[in-house]
Amino acid sequence: MSWLRPKQKKPTKLDSVKSSKDSLADDYSGKVLSKNNVSPQLENNLKNLSLENSVSSSIPDTPIESPQQKPFSTITSSNSGSIDGDQTLIDSTQSYPNTAKKEESERRVGILTVKIICGKSVITPNRAQFIASHYSKYKNDVQQRPFAVISFDKNEVIAAPLGGDMINPVWEYRANFDVSRKSDVTVSLYQQIEQNIPANHPSNQNSNPDAKNKPGPGKCFITVFLGKTKFTPIFNDRLIDEWYQLDVSGYIHLQYSFNKKESEKLNIDQFDLLKVIGRGSFGKVFQVRKRDTGRIYAMKVLSKSKIIIRSEVAHTLAERNVLAKINHPFIVPLKFSFQTPEKLYLVLAFINGGELFHHLHREGKFDQHLSRFYAAELLCALECLHSYDVVYRDLKPENILLDYSGHVALCDFGLCKLNMTDDKKTNTFCGTPEYLAPELLLGHGYTRTVDWWTFGILLYEMLTGLPPFYCENPNEMYRRVLEEKLTFPPGLGTRAKALIKGLLIRDPQYRLGSNGATEIKQQQFFAEIDWDLLLGKKYDPPFKPLVNSAFDTSNFEDEFTTELAEDSYIPDSNLSETVQQQFSGFSYDGSGGAFSLAQSYMVNGVNDYTKN
């Protein structure tokens, strides 16, 4: 079940499908496929096929710029030294390891307060690196001084400057963050400047000449990246007061402190419901603000009775468990979860840069440079999931969000399968029609290599605009998946074709990735990528979506955002104690680590445990 719905669904795209045996579908159409050109074995697999009404995110109808073909840009550190007195200068240019990031055994729960005070010797715009961004011909509030984006655990806060100048700006801005897991703090500086765009400017040269809403010549505003710093906060009672070195040029003065909190019983009264941003058969998705910190989140509110009726308890808990367990830069994190006798509440990072689906739909296709960037980050996310023995099973553009900076965030884990070791097989018929692997269609059982098939389909779609075997008739599409030769349109690079051919080998035993993600990373298509830098988010995204603030919901469908945001009343569900016990372990606030038997308490009359 996608948790955000696109504004304008592409008419030729089909939704996720699952058998009635294993379904998180929002809706069942009961559609019966024709038997033309379908083998009896395949026909049997398709009998219970149902189309899912997904709820997906969107972006406003504004143009998008395609970056030029170029190597990924990286930033190297400058010389360190001391700035204005006794404060220490921190060099924050160290990189992540290239392995999946596991949760540490010790957890701290509380509030992290970060204050950005001022900057010194910030790079000037004419030397800064331009980031591909949306054009806004109607934006009037041009910032002459840089603004800052403070990020912790995918929560992003925008700090406007109060004074100073371009080189030495002053912010004096304080932000509070909920801490439920270890994460880095990233502070990035940007400036929006007015720019004359000639007709022959690269911003008007698009990978798809038929792309919609291409910007024309004239004046517009461009977002300029000025540099960033990143550090891992120390969760103790001391106030940390340091100058941090930017990875381009200059320094920023930061303070931070941590206030430890005892584990609390969360409930809906601790959040302000701001807007509805999605809806499904199980409930609604709200944009919410946590009252004590002011942070903005996405909250999924699910009806227990509807979950019980559709036999989806196990899958709902699986989604919660995966999100709570995994901490990865390219996966949407779970912040909290709690329950009442009638409902389940999942509180997630609010990522409002838009779905990859909508950027791809508007652009038509991506160039190789942008496709490689997104594919590399998604490859790391899938590698992380597999390291936890989790198979994702529903990789598609609708389930990929972009954050403020332009990095991917994989979401919607309703179809994931847990405890899938290297060679373990499962037989559940589920996924999205365009991305179903041959072994799944044939009912032979499948391993986690099924994710590499969908990864290959997604890469092909990003580079060409449609999946390779696409047909509006599902039966014909399935026949093509099983029988037709893979073909490529003219102009596709040799390295890209070689990678896709390897990923779309029909026999999963010989498919690229059957021996792990490393053999995919070693392909020539990814030769220019330093995986440590990528995991450390040290590559500047080639495209940056337009997001005005953490409150911005312009990327969501108007029919939802104009709806009254209220937690609808559900009459006493009268679910038995035995049924309620099925939801044991749902609540989570980060204390003691995911899956630890750290607490047992009553939440509005429901026994609840955070357990292994």
PDB file of N, CA and C in Angstrom, residues 554-586:
ATOM      1  N   SER A 554       2.731  21.258  -1.116  1.00  0.00           N
ATOM      2  CA  SER A 554       2.363  21.510  -2.511  1.00  0.00           C
ATOM      3  C   SER A 554       2.602  20.296  -3.393  1.00  0.00           C
ATOM      4  N   ASN A 555       3.383  19.332  -2.914  1.00  0.00           N
ATOM      5  CA  ASN A 555       3.647  18.129  -3.688  1.00  0.00           C
ATOM      6  C   ASN A 555       2.598  17.039  -3.463  1.00  0.00           C
ATOM      7  N   PHE A 556       1.531  17.369  -2.760  1.00  0.00           N
ATOM      8  CA  PHE A 556       0.499  16.391  -2.457  1.00  0.00           C
ATOM      9  C   PHE A 556      -0.821  16.797  -3.107  1.00  0.00           C
ATOM     10  N   GLU A 557      -1.660  15.826  -3.338  1.00  0.00           N
ATOM     11  CA  GLU A 557      -2.892  16.039  -4.098  1.00  0.00           C
ATOM     12  C   GLU A 557      -3.859  16.950  -3.353  1.00  0.00           C
ATOM     13  N   ASP A 558      -4.423  17.914  -4.072  1.00  0.00           N
ATOM     14  CA  ASP A 558      -5.301  18.917  -3.473  1.00  0.00           C
ATOM     15  C   ASP A 558      -6.538  18.296  -2.830  1.00  0.00           C
ATOM     16  N   GLU A 559      -7.031  17.211  -3.394  1.00  0.00           N
ATOM     17  CA  GLU A 559      -8.249  16.615  -2.841  1.00  0.00           C
ATOM     18  C   GLU A 559      -8.026  16.120  -1.419  1.00  0.00           C
ATOM     19  N   PHE A 560      -6.768  15.858  -1.054  1.00  0.00           N
ATOM     20  CA  PHE A 560      -6.452  15.452   0.309  1.00  0.00           C
ATOM     21  C   PHE A 560      -6.124  16.652   1.189  1.00  0.00           C
ATOM     22  N   THR A 561      -5.261  17.534   0.700  1.00  0.00           N
ATOM     23  CA  THR A 561      -4.780  18.638   1.537  1.00  0.00           C
ATOM     24  C   THR A 561      -5.879  19.639   1.871  1.00  0.00           C
ATOM     25  N   THR A 562      -6.950  19.666   1.097  1.00  0.00           N
ATOM     26  CA  THR A 562      -8.070  20.562   1.400  1.00  0.00           C
ATOM     27  C   THR A 562      -9.095  19.911   2.331  1.00  0.00           C
ATOM     28  N   GLU A 563      -8.887  18.650   2.633  1.00  0.00           N
ATOM     29  CA  GLU A 563      -9.797  17.931   3.524  1.00  0.00           C
ATOM     30  C   GLU A 563      -9.519  18.315   4.977  1.00  0.00           C
ATOM     31  N   LEU A 564     -10.543  18.314   5.808  1.00  0.00           N
ATOM     32  CA  LEU A 564     -10.386  18.625   7.222  1.00  0.00           C
ATOM     33  C   LEU A 564      -9.517  17.563   7.881  1.00  0.00           C
ATOM     34  N   ALA A 565      -8.468  18.000   8.561  1.00  0.00           N
ATOM     35  CA  ALA A 565      -7.540  17.079   9.217  1.00  0.00           C
ATOM     36  C   ALA A 565      -8.058  16.745  10.610  1.00  0.00           C
ATOM     37  N   GLU A 566      -8.669  15.608  10.747  1.00  0.00           N
ATOM     38  CA  GLU A 566      -9.155  15.166  12.049  1.00  0.00           C
ATOM     39  C   GLU A 566      -9.070  13.651  12.128  1.00  0.00           C
ATOM     40  N   ASP A 567      -8.757  13.172  13.322  1.00  0.00           N
ATOM     41  CA  ASP A 567      -8.675  11.737  13.555  1.00  0.00           C
ATOM     42  C   ASP A 567     -10.095  11.227  13.759  1.00  0.00           C
ATOM     43  N   SER A 568     -10.631  10.610  12.728  1.00  0.00           N
ATOM     44  CA  SER A 568     -12.044  10.238  12.736  1.00  0.00           C
ATOM     45  C   SER A 568     -12.361   9.275  13.878  1.00  0.00           C
ATOM     46  N   TYR A 569     -13.547   9.431  14.389  1.00  0.00           N
ATOM     47  CA  TYR A 569     -14.002   8.596  15.499  1.00  0.00           C
ATOM     48  C   TYR A 569     -14.392   7.216  14.991  1.00  0.00           C
ATOM     49  N   ILE A 570     -13.909   6.198  15.687  1.00  0.00           N
ATOM     50  CA  ILE A 570     -14.302   4.825  15.388  1.00  0.00           C
ATOM     51  C   ILE A 570     -15.029   4.280  16.611  1.00  0.00           C
ATOM     52  N   PRO A 571     -16.263   3.841  16.459  1.00  0.00           N
ATOM     53  CA  PRO A 571     -16.977   3.264  17.606  1.00  0.00           C
ATOM     54  C   PRO A 571     -16.183   2.106  18.200  1.00  0.00           C
ATOM     55  N   ASP A 572     -16.459   1.815  19.438  1.00  0.00           N
ATOM     56  CA  ASP A 572     -15.767   0.732  20.123  1.00  0.00           C
ATOM     57  C   ASP A 572     -15.740  -0.503  19.231  1.00  0.00           C
ATOM     58  N   SER A 573     -14.519  -0.931  18.887  1.00  0.00           N
ATOM     59  CA  SER A 573     -14.376  -2.039  17.941  1.00  0.00           C
ATOM     60  C   SER A 573     -14.730  -3.382  18.553  1.00  0.00           C
ATOM     61  N   ASN A 574     -14.704  -3.451  19.889  1.00  0.00           N
ATOM     62  CA  ASN A 574     -15.021  -4.702  20.576  1.00  0.00           C
ATOM     63  C   ASN A 574     -14.146  -5.855  20.106  1.00  0.00           C
ATOM     64  N   LEU A 575     -12.902  -5.546  19.748  1.00  0.00           N
ATOM     65  CA  LEU A 575     -11.978  -6.610  19.384  1.00  0.00           C
ATOM     66  C   LEU A 575     -11.618  -7.399  20.634  1.00  0.00           C
ATOM     67  N   SER A 576     -11.595  -8.690  20.509  1.00  0.00           N
ATOM     68  CA  SER A 576     -11.329  -9.543  21.662  1.00  0.00           C
ATOM     69  C   SER A 576      -9.895  -9.383  22.140  1.00  0.00           C
ATOM     70  N   GLU A 577      -9.648  -9.816  23.356  1.00  0.00           N
ATOM     71  CA  GLU A 577      -8.293  -9.741  23.905  1.00  0.00           C
ATOM     72  C   GLU A 577      -7.323 -10.559  23.059  1.00  0.00           C
ATOM     73  N   THR A 578      -7.794 -11.680  22.543  1.00  0.00           N
ATOM     74  CA  THR A 578      -6.944 -12.514  21.685  1.00  0.00           C
ATOM     75  C   THR A 578      -6.561 -11.775  20.414  1.00  0.00           C
ATOM     76  N   VAL A 579      -7.517 -11.065  19.828  1.00  0.00           N
ATOM     77  CA  VAL A 579      -7.239 -10.286  18.624  1.00  0.00           C
ATOM     78  C   VAL A 579      -6.293  -9.140  18.947  1.00  0.00           C
ATOM     79  N   GLN A 580      -6.548  -8.440  20.053  1.00  0.00           N
ATOM     80  CA  GLN A 580      -5.675  -7.327  20.434  1.00  0.00           C
ATOM     81  C   GLN A 580      -4.238  -7.798  20.660  1.00  0.00           C
ATOM     82  N   GLN A 581      -4.090  -9.006  21.155  1.00  0.00           N
ATOM     83  CA  GLN A 581      -2.754  -9.521  21.426  1.00  0.00           C
ATOM     84  C   GLN A 581      -1.939  -9.668  20.144  1.00  0.00           C
ATOM     85  N   GLN A 582      -2.616  -9.790  19.006  1.00  0.00           N
ATOM     86  CA  GLN A 582      -1.891  -9.896  17.740  1.00  0.00           C
ATOM     87  C   GLN A 582      -1.086  -8.637  17.436  1.00  0.00           C
ATOM     88  N   PHE A 583      -1.494  -7.507  18.009  1.00  0.00           N
ATOM     89  CA  PHE A 583      -0.791  -6.247  17.767  1.00  0.00           C
ATOM     90  C   PHE A 583       0.271  -5.968  18.825  1.00  0.00           C
ATOM     91  N   SER A 584       0.524  -6.936  19.688  1.00  0.00           N
ATOM     92  CA  SER A 584       1.566  -6.776  20.693  1.00  0.00           C
ATOM     93  C   SER A 584       2.905  -6.527  20.015  1.00  0.00           C
ATOM     94  N   GLY A 585       3.640  -5.554  20.514  1.00  0.00           N
ATOM     95  CA  GLY A 585       4.938  -5.232  19.931  1.00  0.00           C
ATOM     96  C   GLY A 585       4.901  -4.116  18.923  1.00  0.00           C
ATOM     97  N   PHE A 586       3.732  -3.528  18.695  1.00  0.00           N
ATOM     98  CA  PHE A 586       3.644  -2.493  17.663  1.00  0.00           C
ATOM     99  C   PHE A 586       4.268  -1.175  18.107  1.00  0.00           C
TER     100      PHE A 586
END
